[in-house]
PDB file of C-alpha atoms in Angstrom:
ATOM      1  CA  SER A   1       0.000   0.000   0.000  1.00 41.00           C
ATOM      2  CA  THR A   2       1.237   3.495  -0.818  1.00 45.00           C
ATOM      3  CA  GLU A   3       0.315   6.866   0.608  1.00 61.00           C
ATOM      4  CA  ALA A   4      -2.617   6.955  -1.827  1.00 61.00           C
ATOM      5  CA  ASP A   5      -3.678   3.464  -0.697  1.00 68.00           C
ATOM      6  CA  CYS A   6      -3.031   2.109  -4.176  1.00 70.00           C
ATOM      7  CA  PHE A   7      -1.434  -1.176  -5.071  1.00 70.00           C
ATOM      8  CA  THR A   8      -0.624  -3.076  -8.222  1.00 75.00           C
ATOM      9  CA  TYR A   9      -2.734  -6.153  -8.825  1.00 79.00           C
ATOM     10  CA  ASP A  10      -1.293  -8.518 -11.401  1.00 80.00           C
ATOM     11  CA  PRO A  11      -3.517 -11.595 -11.569  1.00 79.00           C
ATOM     12  CA  GLY A  12      -1.758 -14.570 -13.065  1.00 77.00           C
ATOM     13  CA  PHE A  13       1.554 -12.691 -13.173  1.00 74.00           C
ATOM     14  CA  MET A  14       0.523 -11.486 -16.666  1.00 79.00           C
ATOM     15  CA  SER A  15       2.024  -7.973 -16.663  1.00 80.00           C
ATOM     16  CA  THR A  16       5.208  -8.680 -14.753  1.00 77.00           C
ATOM     17  CA  ALA A  17       8.350  -9.763 -16.563  1.00 76.00           C
ATOM     18  CA  SER A  18      10.256 -12.730 -15.217  1.00 78.00           C
ATOM     19  CA  CYS A  19      13.343 -14.600 -16.293  1.00 81.00           C
ATOM     20  CA  GLN A  20      15.710 -17.361 -15.287  1.00 86.00           C
ATOM     21  CA  SER A  21      18.771 -16.171 -13.409  1.00 88.00           C
ATOM     22  CA  THR A  22      22.141 -17.709 -12.703  1.00 88.00           C
ATOM     23  CA  ILE A  23      22.808 -14.935 -10.174  1.00 94.00           C
ATOM     24  CA  THR A  24      19.773 -14.992  -7.887  1.00 93.00           C
ATOM     25  CA  TYR A  25      17.620 -17.864  -6.651  1.00 93.00           C
ATOM     26  CA  ILE A  26      14.245 -17.153  -5.076  1.00 92.00           C
ATOM     27  CA  ASP A  27      11.758 -19.566  -3.535  1.00 91.00           C
ATOM     28  CA  GLY A  28       9.183 -17.324  -1.931  1.00 88.00           C
ATOM     29  CA  ASP A  29       7.122 -20.185  -0.525  1.00 91.00           C
ATOM     30  CA  LYS A  30      10.130 -21.470   1.415  1.00 95.00           C
ATOM     31  CA  GLY A  31      11.535 -18.016   2.204  1.00 93.00           C
ATOM     32  CA  ILE A  32      14.756 -18.626   0.280  1.00 95.00           C
ATOM     33  CA  LEU A  33      16.768 -15.857  -1.378  1.00 95.00           C
ATOM     34  CA  ARG A  34      20.315 -16.521  -2.534  1.00 96.00           C
ATOM     35  CA  HIS A  35      22.810 -14.493  -4.529  1.00 96.00           C
ATOM     36  CA  ARG A  36      25.503 -16.556  -6.267  1.00 96.00           C
ATOM     37  CA  GLY A  37      24.683 -19.426  -3.911  1.00 96.00           C
ATOM     38  CA  TYR A  38      25.037 -17.377  -0.715  1.00 97.00           C
ATOM     39  CA  ASP A  39      22.019 -17.021   1.562  1.00 97.00           C
ATOM     40  CA  ILE A  40      20.926 -13.393   1.718  1.00 96.00           C
ATOM     41  CA  LYS A  41      20.831 -13.503   5.529  1.00 97.00           C
ATOM     42  CA  ASP A  42      24.509 -14.510   5.649  1.00 97.00           C
ATOM     43  CA  LEU A  43      25.441 -11.763   3.199  1.00 98.00           C
ATOM     44  CA  ALA A  44      23.473  -9.170   5.177  1.00 97.00           C
ATOM     45  CA  GLU A  45      25.087 -10.174   8.467  1.00 98.00           C
ATOM     46  CA  LYS A  46      28.666 -10.845   7.343  1.00 97.00           C
ATOM     47  CA  SER A  47      29.315  -8.715   4.253  1.00 97.00           C
ATOM     48  CA  ASP A  48      29.061  -5.062   3.377  1.00 98.00           C
ATOM     49  CA  PHE A  49      27.469  -3.453   0.334  1.00 97.00           C
ATOM     50  CA  LEU A  50      30.633  -3.404  -1.773  1.00 98.00           C
ATOM     51  CA  GLU A  51      31.459  -7.043  -1.009  1.00 98.00           C
ATOM     52  CA  VAL A  52      27.997  -8.064  -2.217  1.00 98.00           C
ATOM     53  CA  ALA A  53      28.300  -5.798  -5.270  1.00 98.00           C
ATOM     54  CA  TYR A  54      31.613  -7.479  -6.120  1.00 98.00           C
ATOM     55  CA  LEU A  55      29.986 -10.891  -5.662  1.00 98.00           C
ATOM     56  CA  LEU A  56      27.125 -10.010  -7.993  1.00 97.00           C
ATOM     57  CA  ILE A  57      29.438  -8.587 -10.660  1.00 97.00           C
ATOM     58  CA  TYR A  58      32.297 -11.098 -10.572  1.00 97.00           C
ATOM     59  CA  GLY A  59      30.641 -14.241  -9.206  1.00 96.00           C
ATOM     60  CA  GLU A  60      32.769 -14.674  -6.100  1.00 97.00           C
ATOM     61  CA  LEU A  61      33.466 -12.856  -2.870  1.00 97.00           C
ATOM     62  CA  PRO A  62      36.591 -10.712  -3.141  1.00 98.00           C
ATOM     63  CA  SER A  63      39.932 -11.379  -1.521  1.00 98.00           C
ATOM     64  CA  ILE A  64      41.240  -8.559   0.662  1.00 98.00           C
ATOM     65  CA  GLU A  65      43.354  -7.250  -2.233  1.00 99.00           C
ATOM     66  CA  GLN A  66      40.435  -7.473  -4.686  1.00 99.00           C
ATOM     67  CA  TYR A  67      38.157  -5.726  -2.182  1.00 99.00           C
ATOM     68  CA  ASN A  68      40.632  -2.887  -1.618  1.00 99.00           C
ATOM     69  CA  ASN A  69      41.112  -2.370  -5.376  1.00 99.00           C
ATOM     70  CA  PHE A  70      37.360  -2.518  -5.983  1.00 98.00           C
ATOM     71  CA  THR A  71      36.587   0.057  -3.273  1.00 98.00           C
ATOM     72  CA  LYS A  72      39.210   2.394  -4.759  1.00 98.00           C
ATOM     73  CA  GLN A  73      37.639   2.012  -8.216  1.00 97.00           C
ATOM     74  CA  VAL A  74      34.147   2.677  -6.875  1.00 97.00           C
ATOM     75  CA  ALA A  75      35.349   5.737  -4.948  1.00 96.00           C
ATOM     76  CA  HIS A  76      37.137   7.077  -8.039  1.00 95.00           C
ATOM     77  CA  HIS A  77      34.065   6.654 -10.247  1.00 93.00           C
ATOM     78  CA  SER A  78      31.722   8.166  -7.679  1.00 92.00           C
ATOM     79  CA  LEU A  79      33.368  11.590  -7.837  1.00 89.00           C
ATOM     80  CA  VAL A  80      30.968  14.187  -9.214  1.00 89.00           C
ATOM     81  CA  ASN A  81      32.196  16.844 -11.616  1.00 90.00           C
ATOM     82  CA  GLU A  82      32.118  20.340 -10.088  1.00 91.00           C
ATOM     83  CA  ARG A  83      29.868  21.566 -12.918  1.00 93.00           C
ATOM     84  CA  LEU A  84      27.218  19.081 -11.813  1.00 92.00           C
ATOM     85  CA  HIS A  85      27.352  20.518  -8.298  1.00 88.00           C
ATOM     86  CA  TYR A  86      26.438  23.917  -9.764  1.00 90.00           C
ATOM     87  CA  LEU A  87      23.663  22.345 -11.827  1.00 91.00           C
ATOM     88  CA  PHE A  88      22.152  20.646  -8.779  1.00 88.00           C
ATOM     89  CA  GLN A  89      22.199  23.948  -6.890  1.00 89.00           C
ATOM     90  CA  THR A  90      19.805  25.370  -9.501  1.00 91.00           C
ATOM     91  CA  PHE A  91      17.128  22.817  -8.577  1.00 89.00           C
ATOM     92  CA  CYS A  92      14.354  23.986  -6.292  1.00 90.00           C
ATOM     93  CA  SER A  93      14.817  22.269  -2.932  1.00 87.00           C
ATOM     94  CA  SER A  94      11.061  21.884  -2.452  1.00 90.00           C
ATOM     95  CA  SER A  95      10.478  20.151  -5.802  1.00 86.00           C
ATOM     96  CA  HIS A  96       9.300  16.573  -5.974  1.00 86.00           C
ATOM     97  CA  PRO A  97      12.303  14.284  -6.647  1.00 80.00           C
ATOM     98  CA  MET A  98      10.631  12.927  -9.792  1.00 80.00           C
ATOM     99  CA  ALA A  99       9.774  16.386 -11.175  1.00 76.00           C
TER     100      ALA A  99
END
């Protein structure tokens, strides 16, 4: 339910796309969710976001060296150009985020 008390009803799963995945396994009836063979509960309790991202991208949990290199790459590519900072300052702070 949303703020407008609306929900999406998709009888027979007719309007929702689905596909086979070698990355994620889901069995909703049994409460099973696995990424690359790892139970989601174990990943949530023992790994951080970037470890799981690495797992999803490369198919295995990173070694310490791989993790350190990956975090450096992510940090480098997350830098925002100064011109974009100026652009964002022109946005009205009270606007809806999807406006």
